Short mmCIF file of C-alpha atoms in Angstrom, two decimals:
data_model
loop_
_atom_site.label_atom_id
_atom_site.label_comp_id
_atom_site.label_asym_id
_atom_site.label_seq_id
_atom_site.Cartn_x
_atom_site.Cartn_y
_atom_site.Cartn_z
CA UNK Z 1 0.17 0.26 -0.10
CA UNK Z 2 2.52 2.38 0.63
CA UNK Z 3 4.33 1.57 -2.64
CA UNK Z 4 1.52 3.61 -4.16
CA UNK Z 5 1.63 6.20 -1.92
CA UNK Z 6 5.47 6.71 -2.38
CA UNK Z 7 4.48 6.51 -6.15
CA UNK Z 8 2.29 9.63 -6.21
CA UNK Z 9 4.37 11.63 -3.34
CA UNK Z 10 7.52 11.63 -5.93
CA UNK Z 11 5.14 12.72 -8.49
CA UNK Z 12 3.50 15.51 -6.10
CA UNK Z 13 7.17 16.82 -4.71
CA UNK Z 14 8.17 17.00 -8.43
CA UNK Z 15 5.69 19.02 -9.08
CA UNK Z 16 5.65 21.18 -6.38
CA UNK Z 17 9.60 21.54 -7.25
CA UNK Z 18 8.79 22.79 -10.56
CA UNK Z 19 6.07 25.50 -9.10
CA UNK Z 20 8.46 26.79 -6.58
CA UNK Z 21 11.18 27.27 -9.21
CA UNK Z 22 8.77 29.21 -11.26
CA UNK Z 23 7.25 31.40 -8.51
CA UNK Z 24 10.96 32.30 -7.69
CA UNK Z 25 11.76 34.48 -9.95
CA UNK Z 26 8.18 35.91 -10.13
CA UNK Z 27 6.75 38.73 -7.19
CA UNK Z 28 5.53 37.33 -3.90
CA UNK Z 29 5.77 38.40 -0.78
CA UNK Z 30 7.90 37.95 2.58
CA UNK Z 31 6.80 38.21 6.11
CA UNK Z 32 8.75 38.27 9.59
CA UNK Z 33 7.29 35.45 11.16
CA UNK Z 34 9.51 35.28 14.98
CA UNK Z 35 12.02 37.29 14.15
CA UNK Z 36 13.65 38.97 10.78
CA UNK Z 37 15.68 36.41 10.51
CA UNK Z 38 12.98 34.25 10.54
CA UNK Z 39 10.55 34.82 6.82
CA UNK Z 40 7.62 33.20 5.70
CA UNK Z 41 6.71 33.64 1.92
CA UNK Z 42 3.68 33.47 -0.08
CA UNK Z 43 5.60 30.45 -1.70
CA UNK Z 44 5.81 28.90 1.29
CA UNK Z 45 2.08 28.90 2.36
CA UNK Z 46 0.84 28.28 -1.14
CA UNK Z 47 3.48 24.99 -1.55
CA UNK Z 48 2.14 23.73 2.26
CA UNK Z 49 -2.14 24.49 0.94
CA UNK Z 50 -0.79 22.36 -2.33
CA UNK Z 51 0.70 19.18 -0.53
CA UNK Z 52 -1.54 19.63 2.41
CA UNK Z 53 -4.49 18.99 0.07
CA UNK Z 54 -2.78 16.76 -2.02
CA UNK Z 55 -1.93 14.27 0.61
CA UNK Z 56 -5.60 13.69 1.50
CA UNK Z 57 -6.44 13.17 -1.63
CA UNK Z 58 -3.43 10.55 -1.80
CA UNK Z 59 -3.41 8.82 1.36
CA UNK Z 60 -6.96 9.56 2.84
CA UNK Z 61 -7.50 9.78 6.87
CA UNK Z 62 -3.64 10.73 7.09
CA UNK Z 63 -3.02 13.68 9.92
CA UNK Z 64 -1.01 16.42 8.81
CA UNK Z 65 1.98 18.39 10.88
CA UNK Z 66 2.97 21.29 8.60
CA UNK Z 67 5.54 23.83 9.30
CA UNK Z 68 2.91 27.17 8.36
CA UNK Z 69 0.00 25.18 10.34
CA UNK Z 70 -2.56 24.79 7.09
CA UNK Z 71 -2.59 20.39 8.44
CA UNK Z 72 -4.05 19.28 11.94
CA UNK Z 73 -3.13 21.25 14.02
CA UNK Z 74 -1.85 20.03 17.98
CA UNK Z 75 -1.33 16.95 16.76
CA UNK Z 76 -0.43 14.64 20.49
CA UNK Z 77 -0.66 11.75 19.26
CA UNK Z 78 1.32 9.44 16.48
CA UNK Z 79 -1.20 7.28 15.73
CA UNK Z 80 -2.38 5.82 12.09
CA UNK Z 81 -0.58 7.64 8.77
CA UNK Z 82 1.10 11.11 10.36
CA UNK Z 83 2.98 13.32 7.35
CA UNK Z 84 4.93 15.48 8.21
CA UNK Z 85 5.89 18.46 5.72
CA UNK Z 86 7.90 21.52 5.37
CA UNK Z 87 6.94 24.00 2.46
CA UNK Z 88 10.28 25.56 1.57
CA UNK Z 89 12.95 24.97 4.52
CA UNK Z 90 15.62 27.43 4.12
CA UNK Z 91 12.90 30.17 3.35
CA UNK Z 92 16.03 33.12 3.91
CA UNK Z 93 18.37 31.17 1.09
CA UNK Z 94 14.90 31.26 -0.91
CA UNK Z 95 14.62 34.86 -0.61
CA UNK Z 96 18.49 35.70 -0.30
CA UNK Z 97 20.34 33.63 -2.71
CA UNK Z 98 17.32 31.49 -5.30
CA UNK Z 99 19.59 28.87 -3.75
CA UNK Z 100 20.38 26.04 -1.02
CA UNK Z 101 16.85 25.16 0.15
CA UNK Z 102 14.84 22.12 -0.34
CA UNK Z 103 11.11 20.67 0.28
CA UNK Z 104 10.63 17.55 3.12
CA UNK Z 105 7.95 15.43 3.40
CA UNK Z 106 7.89 12.21 5.94
CA UNK Z 107 5.22 9.56 6.40
CA UNK Z 108 5.11 8.07 9.83
CA UNK Z 109 3.49 5.16 10.72
CA UNK Z 110 2.39 5.03 14.43
CA UNK Z 111 4.99 6.68 15.12
CA UNK Z 112 7.49 4.40 13.03
CA UNK Z 113 9.51 6.21 9.96
CA UNK Z 114 8.51 5.39 6.75
CA UNK Z 115 8.88 7.45 3.97
CA UNK Z 116 11.21 10.12 3.23
CA UNK Z 117 11.56 12.66 0.74
CA UNK Z 118 13.95 15.85 0.06
CA UNK Z 119 13.84 17.60 -2.55
CA UNK Z 120 17.26 19.51 -3.62
CA UNK Z 121 15.38 22.21 -5.39
CA UNK Z 122 17.70 24.08 -7.65
CA UNK Z 123 19.55 20.86 -8.47
CA UNK Z 124 16.58 19.27 -8.74
CA UNK Z 125 17.81 16.20 -6.97
CA UNK Z 126 14.99 13.93 -4.85
CA UNK Z 127 16.54 11.91 -1.68
CA UNK Z 128 13.76 9.39 -1.23
CA UNK Z 129 13.61 6.06 0.66
CA UNK Z 130 11.37 4.48 2.90
CA UNK Z 131 12.28 1.75 5.63
CA UNK Z 132 13.73 -1.64 4.78
CA UNK Z 133 14.08 -0.45 1.13
CA UNK Z 134 17.01 1.89 0.66
CA UNK Z 135 17.86 5.29 -0.38
CA UNK Z 136 17.81 6.33 -3.52
CA UNK Z 137 18.92 10.19 -5.04
CA UNK Z 138 16.24 10.23 -8.47
CA UNK Z 139 16.61 6.44 -9.82
CA UNK Z 140 19.67 5.84 -8.63
CA UNK Z 141 20.13 3.54 -5.31
CA UNK Z 142 22.38 5.51 -2.50
CA UNK Z 143 25.30 3.53 -0.77
CA UNK Z 144 25.54 4.05 2.88
CA UNK Z 145 28.36 6.55 3.45
CA UNK Z 146 31.78 5.40 4.82
CA UNK Z 147 32.44 5.77 8.45
CA UNK Z 148 34.86 8.21 8.39
CA UNK Z 149 35.85 9.53 11.95
CA UNK Z 150 35.50 13.31 12.85
CA UNK Z 151 39.17 14.11 12.77
CA UNK Z 152 39.15 13.42 8.79
CA UNK Z 153 35.79 14.69 8.19
CA UNK Z 154 33.51 18.47 7.76
CA UNK Z 155 31.12 18.79 10.32
CA UNK Z 156 27.69 21.19 9.92
CA UNK Z 157 27.02 22.73 12.75
CA UNK Z 158 24.09 25.63 13.10
CA UNK Z 159 25.72 29.32 13.98
CA UNK Z 160 23.62 29.62 17.22
CA UNK Z 161 25.28 26.85 18.69
CA UNK Z 162 28.49 27.54 17.43
CA UNK Z 163 28.23 31.42 18.70
CA UNK Z 164 26.80 30.52 21.88
CA UNK Z 165 28.77 27.70 22.67
CA UNK Z 166 26.73 25.27 23.70
CA UNK Z 167 27.37 21.53 24.56
CA UNK Z 168 30.87 22.74 23.91
CA UNK Z 169 30.21 22.45 19.97
CA UNK Z 170 32.85 25.05 18.95
CA UNK Z 171 35.62 22.26 20.23
CA UNK Z 172 33.82 19.87 18.28
CA UNK Z 173 34.55 22.54 15.02
CA UNK Z 174 38.20 22.58 15.80
CA UNK Z 175 37.92 18.43 16.32
CA UNK Z 176 36.76 18.23 12.60
CA UNK Z 177 38.61 18.88 9.46
CA UNK Z 178 36.26 21.84 8.78
CA UNK Z 179 33.39 23.65 10.05
CA UNK Z 180 30.50 24.01 7.39
CA UNK Z 181 27.45 25.99 7.56
CA UNK Z 182 24.52 25.66 4.87
CA UNK Z 183 21.62 27.54 6.10
CA UNK Z 184 18.94 24.50 5.11
CA UNK Z 185 18.63 21.23 7.67
CA UNK Z 186 17.30 19.91 3.68
CA UNK Z 187 20.86 20.87 2.69
CA UNK Z 188 23.08 19.60 5.71
CA UNK Z 189 21.18 16.30 5.68
CA UNK Z 190 21.53 15.42 2.13
CA UNK Z 191 25.52 16.42 3.08
CA UNK Z 192 25.26 13.28 5.27
CA UNK Z 193 23.35 11.16 3.95
CA UNK Z 194 25.82 11.86 0.73
CA UNK Z 195 28.81 11.26 2.99
CA UNK Z 196 30.04 15.19 1.93
CA UNK Z 197 29.63 16.02 6.05
CA UNK Z 198 30.34 13.44 8.59
CA UNK Z 199 27.74 15.27 10.88
CA UNK Z 200 25.02 17.88 11.00
CA UNK Z 201 24.42 19.13 14.69
CA UNK Z 202 21.18 21.57 15.11
CA UNK Z 203 18.58 22.35 16.91
CA UNK Z 204 15.58 20.90 14.66
CA UNK Z 205 11.72 21.10 14.83
CA UNK Z 206 9.47 18.09 13.88
CA UNK Z 207 10.08 19.67 10.02
CA UNK Z 208 13.19 20.10 9.89
CA UNK Z 209 14.37 16.17 11.08
CA UNK Z 210 10.98 14.13 10.06
CA UNK Z 211 12.40 13.34 6.54
CA UNK Z 212 15.91 13.11 7.12
CA UNK Z 213 15.62 10.93 10.06
CA UNK Z 214 13.90 8.27 7.92
CA UNK Z 215 16.55 8.07 5.17
CA UNK Z 216 19.75 8.89 7.32
CA UNK Z 217 18.99 5.94 9.64
CA UNK Z 218 17.59 3.22 6.63
CA UNK Z 219 21.46 3.88 5.31
CA UNK Z 220 22.47 3.04 9.05
CA UNK Z 221 23.69 6.76 10.28
CA UNK Z 222 23.49 7.56 13.60
CA UNK Z 223 20.30 10.19 14.97
CA UNK Z 224 19.97 11.28 18.43
CA UNK Z 225 19.50 14.05 20.18
CA UNK Z 226 22.96 15.47 21.63
CA UNK Z 227 21.92 14.05 24.86
CA UNK Z 228 21.46 10.49 23.62
CA UNK Z 229 17.87 9.93 23.57
CA UNK Z 230 16.14 9.07 20.86
CA UNK Z 231 14.33 12.64 19.12
CA UNK Z 232 10.44 12.94 19.97
CA UNK Z 233 8.93 13.49 16.47
CA UNK Z 234 6.86 15.73 17.46
CA UNK Z 235 9.12 18.48 19.26
CA UNK Z 236 11.99 20.24 18.84
CA UNK Z 237 15.33 18.45 19.68
CA UNK Z 238 19.34 19.65 19.79
CA UNK Z 239 19.67 16.44 17.26
CA UNK Z 240 22.85 14.67 15.83
CA UNK Z 241 22.70 12.93 12.30
CA UNK Z 242 26.52 11.19 11.82
CA UNK Z 243 28.43 8.31 11.20
CA UNK Z 244 28.48 5.68 13.93
CA UNK Z 245 32.44 6.86 13.90
CA UNK Z 246 32.18 10.57 13.77
CA UNK Z 247 28.79 10.41 16.57
CA UNK Z 248 31.21 8.18 18.95
CA UNK Z 249 34.05 11.13 18.50
CA UNK Z 250 31.40 14.19 19.17
CA UNK Z 251 29.94 12.25 22.10
CA UNK Z 252 33.83 12.06 23.56
CA UNK Z 253 33.09 16.06 23.23
CA UNK Z 254 30.09 17.09 24.43
CA UNK Z 255 30.33 14.64 27.11
CA UNK F 1 46.19 43.12 -26.46
CA UNK F 2 43.89 41.73 -23.34
CA UNK F 3 41.18 40.78 -24.97
CA UNK F 4 42.99 38.20 -26.84
CA UNK F 5 44.29 37.05 -24.01
CA UNK F 6 40.87 37.04 -22.53
CA UNK F 7 39.45 34.35 -24.72
CA UNK F 8 41.94 32.52 -24.53
CA UNK F 9 42.54 32.20 -20.67
CA UNK F 10 38.70 31.80 -20.77
CA UNK F 11 39.22 28.74 -23.18
CA UNK F 12 42.08 27.82 -21.00
CA UNK F 13 39.97 27.43 -17.54
CA UNK F 14 36.90 25.59 -19.49
CA UNK F 15 39.26 22.91 -20.62
CA UNK F 16 40.98 22.56 -16.79
CA UNK F 17 37.45 22.13 -15.76
CA UNK F 18 36.54 19.37 -17.58
CA UNK F 19 39.92 17.65 -16.94
CA UNK F 20 39.12 18.23 -13.29
CA UNK F 21 35.64 17.00 -13.06
CA UNK F 22 37.21 13.96 -14.83
CA UNK F 23 39.74 13.51 -12.91
CA UNK F 24 37.33 13.44 -9.24
CA UNK F 25 36.14 10.41 -10.65
CA UNK F 26 39.48 8.98 -11.13
CA UNK F 27 41.98 7.84 -8.48
CA UNK F 28 44.60 10.79 -7.35
CA UNK F 29 46.87 10.94 -4.36
CA UNK F 30 45.64 12.78 -1.96
CA UNK F 31 48.94 14.29 0.78
CA UNK F 32 48.55 16.85 4.17
CA UNK F 33 50.70 20.12 3.43
CA UNK F 34 51.32 21.84 6.44
CA UNK F 35 48.34 20.47 8.55
CA UNK F 36 45.74 17.28 8.19
CA UNK F 37 43.27 19.57 7.44
CA UNK F 38 45.22 21.56 4.77
CA UNK F 39 45.47 18.78 1.81
CA UNK F 40 47.12 18.82 -1.84
CA UNK F 41 46.10 16.05 -4.78
CA UNK F 42 48.10 15.33 -7.88
CA UNK F 43 45.40 16.83 -9.54
CA UNK F 44 45.93 20.59 -7.92
CA UNK F 45 49.90 19.73 -9.36
CA UNK F 46 48.89 18.93 -12.32
CA UNK F 47 46.00 21.75 -13.07
CA UNK F 48 48.78 24.15 -12.07
CA UNK F 49 51.19 22.83 -14.25
CA UNK F 50 49.34 23.04 -17.27
CA UNK F 51 47.74 25.89 -16.20
CA UNK F 52 51.23 27.50 -15.74
CA UNK F 53 52.79 26.40 -19.29
CA UNK F 54 49.45 27.51 -21.41
CA UNK F 55 50.08 30.63 -19.63
CA UNK F 56 53.17 31.26 -20.86
CA UNK F 57 52.33 30.37 -24.26
CA UNK F 58 49.20 32.92 -23.98
CA UNK F 59 51.07 35.53 -22.59
CA UNK F 60 54.42 35.37 -23.56
CA UNK F 61 56.48 37.00 -20.72
CA UNK F 62 53.95 36.99 -17.77
CA UNK F 63 55.38 35.83 -14.48
CA UNK F 64 53.12 33.17 -12.91
CA UNK F 65 52.28 33.02 -8.83
CA UNK F 66 50.58 29.97 -8.49
CA UNK F 67 49.40 28.24 -4.78
CA UNK F 68 51.94 24.80 -5.35
CA UNK F 69 54.49 26.73 -6.12
CA UNK F 70 55.51 25.16 -9.68
CA UNK F 71 54.85 29.09 -11.49
CA UNK F 72 57.90 31.99 -10.58
CA UNK F 73 59.04 31.44 -7.38
CA UNK F 74 59.57 34.69 -4.74
CA UNK F 75 57.61 37.34 -6.78
CA UNK F 76 59.00 40.23 -5.04
CA UNK F 77 57.65 42.74 -7.62
CA UNK F 78 54.47 43.81 -9.74
CA UNK F 79 55.80 45.17 -12.78
CA UNK F 80 54.40 44.33 -16.36
CA UNK F 81 52.32 40.89 -16.41
CA UNK F 82 51.45 38.82 -13.56
CA UNK F 83 49.28 36.00 -13.28
CA UNK F 84 48.01 34.77 -9.93
CA UNK F 85 46.67 31.19 -10.10
CA UNK F 86 44.56 28.84 -7.63
CA UNK F 87 44.13 25.22 -9.19
CA UNK F 88 41.93 24.02 -7.03
CA UNK F 89 40.81 25.66 -4.33
CA UNK F 90 38.89 24.02 -1.43
CA UNK F 91 40.87 21.32 -1.95
CA UNK F 92 39.25 19.39 1.23
CA UNK F 93 36.07 19.82 -0.80
CA UNK F 94 37.20 18.45 -4.10
CA UNK F 95 38.39 15.57 -1.93
CA UNK F 96 35.95 15.27 0.82
CA UNK F 97 32.61 16.25 -0.91
CA UNK F 98 33.14 16.11 -4.80
CA UNK F 99 31.21 19.81 -4.82
CA UNK F 100 31.69 23.36 -3.42
CA UNK F 101 35.49 23.74 -5.21
CA UNK F 102 37.05 26.49 -7.60
CA UNK F 103 39.62 27.35 -9.64
CA UNK F 104 40.75 30.79 -9.81
CA UNK F 105 43.07 32.91 -12.10
CA UNK F 106 43.50 37.09 -12.48
CA UNK F 107 46.13 38.99 -14.13
CA UNK F 108 47.63 42.02 -12.47
CA UNK F 109 49.33 44.14 -14.73
CA UNK F 110 52.17 46.89 -13.00
CA UNK F 111 49.97 46.07 -9.89
CA UNK F 112 46.36 47.10 -11.23
CA UNK F 113 43.79 44.18 -11.11
CA UNK F 114 42.77 43.35 -14.64
CA UNK F 115 41.42 40.56 -15.24
CA UNK F 116 40.09 37.80 -12.91
CA UNK F 117 38.55 34.17 -13.53
CA UNK F 118 36.43 32.30 -11.70
CA UNK F 119 35.18 28.73 -11.89
CA UNK F 120 31.89 26.89 -10.25
CA UNK F 121 33.83 23.51 -11.12
CA UNK F 122 30.41 21.17 -10.59
CA UNK F 123 27.93 23.49 -11.97
CA UNK F 124 30.24 24.85 -15.16
CA UNK F 125 29.22 28.82 -14.11
CA UNK F 126 32.53 30.92 -14.99
CA UNK F 127 32.40 33.96 -13.58
CA UNK F 128 34.30 36.42 -15.02
CA UNK F 129 35.81 40.41 -16.36
CA UNK F 130 37.71 42.59 -17.09
CA UNK F 131 38.33 46.04 -15.59
CA UNK F 132 35.96 48.64 -16.85
CA UNK F 133 34.58 45.57 -19.39
CA UNK F 134 31.82 44.36 -16.51
CA UNK F 135 31.69 40.79 -15.35
CA UNK F 136 29.88 38.05 -16.85
CA UNK F 137 28.81 34.46 -15.82
CA UNK F 138 29.80 32.26 -18.75
CA UNK F 139 27.84 34.23 -21.48
CA UNK F 140 25.48 36.42 -19.52
CA UNK F 141 26.40 40.22 -18.35
CA UNK F 142 26.31 40.29 -13.94
CA UNK F 143 24.50 43.17 -12.62
CA UNK F 144 25.85 44.94 -9.77
CA UNK F 145 24.35 43.60 -6.48
CA UNK F 146 22.17 45.86 -4.47
CA UNK F 147 23.92 47.24 -1.86
CA UNK F 148 22.01 45.32 1.10
CA UNK F 149 22.40 45.90 4.77
CA UNK F 150 24.21 43.48 6.92
CA UNK F 151 21.16 42.84 8.99
CA UNK F 152 19.25 42.19 6.45
CA UNK F 153 22.26 40.29 4.34
CA UNK F 154 23.58 36.89 5.02
CA UNK F 155 27.77 36.53 5.76
CA UNK F 156 30.38 34.05 5.41
CA UNK F 157 32.82 34.78 7.59
CA UNK F 158 35.91 31.41 7.71
CA UNK F 159 35.41 29.29 10.76
CA UNK F 160 39.07 29.97 12.35
CA UNK F 161 37.93 33.97 12.53
CA UNK F 162 34.52 32.69 14.90
CA UNK F 163 36.27 29.75 16.40
CA UNK F 164 38.90 32.28 18.07
CA UNK F 165 36.53 35.80 18.15
CA UNK F 166 39.13 37.27 16.13
CA UNK F 167 38.37 41.21 15.52
CA UNK F 168 34.65 40.61 17.06
CA UNK F 169 33.70 38.92 14.36
CA UNK F 170 31.56 36.70 16.04
CA UNK F 171 29.28 39.60 17.02
CA UNK F 172 29.05 40.63 13.03
CA UNK F 173 27.23 37.02 12.50
CA UNK F 174 25.06 37.96 15.38
CA UNK F 175 24.40 40.85 13.47
CA UNK F 176 23.43 39.46 10.09
CA UNK F 177 20.74 37.90 8.88
CA UNK F 178 22.73 34.17 8.89
CA UNK F 179 26.06 33.05 8.92
CA UNK F 180 27.36 30.26 6.02
CA UNK F 181 30.96 28.59 6.09
CA UNK F 182 30.79 26.86 2.45
CA UNK F 183 34.81 25.82 2.85
CA UNK F 184 36.09 27.71 -0.13
CA UNK F 185 37.01 31.10 -1.08
CA UNK F 186 35.81 30.59 -4.82
CA UNK F 187 32.50 29.69 -3.90
CA UNK F 188 32.24 32.43 -0.93
CA UNK F 189 33.66 35.32 -3.55
CA UNK F 190 30.96 34.37 -5.84
CA UNK F 191 28.30 34.80 -3.17
CA UNK F 192 29.33 38.70 -3.06
CA UNK F 193 29.50 38.61 -6.55
CA UNK F 194 26.09 37.37 -7.14
CA UNK F 195 24.47 39.54 -4.55
CA UNK F 196 23.46 35.77 -1.89
CA UNK F 197 25.52 37.27 0.65
CA UNK F 198 26.29 41.05 1.92
CA UNK F 199 29.95 40.04 2.69
CA UNK F 200 32.63 37.77 3.14
CA UNK F 201 35.39 37.94 5.67
CA UNK F 202 38.47 35.70 5.83
CA UNK F 203 42.76 35.03 5.87
CA UNK F 204 43.14 34.98 2.39
CA UNK F 205 46.19 34.05 0.42
CA UNK F 206 46.93 35.75 -2.75
CA UNK F 207 45.84 32.83 -5.27
CA UNK F 208 42.52 33.22 -2.63
CA UNK F 209 41.88 36.80 -3.34
CA UNK F 210 43.40 37.87 -6.48
CA UNK F 211 40.72 36.97 -9.27
CA UNK F 212 37.39 37.75 -7.02
CA UNK F 213 39.15 41.10 -6.27
CA UNK F 214 39.08 42.25 -9.88
CA UNK F 215 35.30 40.76 -10.62
CA UNK F 216 34.10 42.48 -7.10
CA UNK F 217 35.89 46.26 -7.87
CA UNK F 218 34.52 46.00 -10.99
CA UNK F 219 31.28 45.38 -9.83
CA UNK F 220 31.21 48.15 -7.28
CA UNK F 221 31.61 46.06 -3.95
CA UNK F 222 34.25 46.76 -1.45
CA UNK F 223 37.47 45.15 -1.04
CA UNK F 224 39.83 45.79 1.67
CA UNK F 225 41.57 44.68 4.29
CA UNK F 226 39.44 44.11 8.12
CA UNK F 227 41.97 47.17 9.45
CA UNK F 228 40.67 49.27 6.36
CA UNK F 229 43.94 49.49 4.01
CA UNK F 230 44.23 47.92 0.58
CA UNK F 231 45.27 43.93 1.00
CA UNK F 232 49.05 43.50 -0.66
CA UNK F 233 48.85 41.38 -3.31
CA UNK F 234 51.72 39.27 -2.34
CA UNK F 235 50.64 38.85 1.17
CA UNK F 236 48.29 37.39 3.15
CA UNK F 237 45.30 40.09 4.69
CA UNK F 238 42.30 39.11 6.59
CA UNK F 239 40.16 40.39 3.79
CA UNK F 240 36.53 42.14 3.26
CA UNK F 241 34.51 41.64 0.21
CA UNK F 242 31.01 43.04 0.76
CA UNK F 243 28.46 45.61 -0.17
CA UNK F 244 29.08 49.56 0.73
CA UNK F 245 25.77 49.22 3.26
CA UNK F 246 27.41 46.12 4.87
CA UNK F 247 31.13 46.96 4.68
CA UNK F 248 30.20 50.16 6.76
CA UNK F 249 27.98 48.30 9.43
CA UNK F 250 30.76 45.71 9.43
CA UNK F 251 33.19 48.61 10.35
CA UNK F 252 31.06 49.74 13.16
CA UNK F 253 31.69 46.82 15.11
CA UNK F 254 34.83 45.50 14.38
CA UNK F 255 36.37 48.84 15.22
#
């Protein structure tokens, strides 16, 4: 049953991506949400409304948790089919760069990570997969990345965690070969999935993590809260996604 | 006369890029230079040797300053035609990411920034231009970026400057809309040229800065040492490349 849903959702996210790339070069409205660096555009809202409507057709009876709040509000349980939707991840990049943003969807079934989709929009590269069935980039099957250690790898850590010295993370950056910041959970998650980064550490809301978690776990990567616990699907978490080796190296530094 | 040189160098850098993208997927040797995060590969060396040989044919009598040292060593004056060559910028990204690296060439004539070339290798996008003749991305003329302020813009600051709190730069990052780190001067310079970033601040060696400076100055961007002086072409400098407005905003914070 999820095979049919999967095929329909791949088509949906590709269609939404083409709409997004077209809308990027047309006039749209930008508003501040919580702060001058937390933006929402009419494109985020249009995408979310369209995605949520289509998901209700593709997967009748599902419940939806989506960033801008058009889906089911106040989800308190994970029973049944729950879709978690980020209609544009990296809105600031979308507005200022016209690059380095993504669209993310995930299906959790009775709380189990089941289907995940991350679209690298400008490159038209869809990272998608399902539990037990592997991860693909468009049509090509992905190999699990090599479990490189922290010292030889590049890490992405979000800037507030570095600038406020949270959990000794500047020392993690120092111990790595290099520190990267792309400003989009989608792009940074893709970095770890593809082996370009050995770790990504950030404070992530449900829609920032849900899809990446499905894909990362399927590739044998570690996904956990920085304190070692399993992230809660419906809350914000300070999360690490990493190779096994880098995860162990980082735990020695963050304590 | 520089028109003929320019056409030949565009062809040269495109050819070298195709060689580089081909070599990236073949076996090559990686060695550490000063440190585990300062790498050089046989591809860097092959590129540099080829570029230097071709420049001597394209621009007879020129002198060459190139990263891996095959060009003229110990250049102490800038008289005549001096080419400054970075055969692969972002070698760590080349090795670990197969993305986010560049090739950079610049011609300085009697010390004057004259021709500049930055190849965004994987995207096959060549940023090139000459003093007084504009800047192009492949065949398309670039408009000067809007002089956006720091508060509404994204900045790239290299990680050692943030992690060691040099010149109050973490406060610059805090004052911006967001901090980005791509790990390649070529990619970060392109960010400012294209308006995706309002500023880039890093400790740059001659081959990291030479090409970007030609293009940035031609687009009316500010290029200066963080202390306000003009960068020395033959030395390393702590450099700011920014919009006029962002440069003023940053100066208030760095003092």
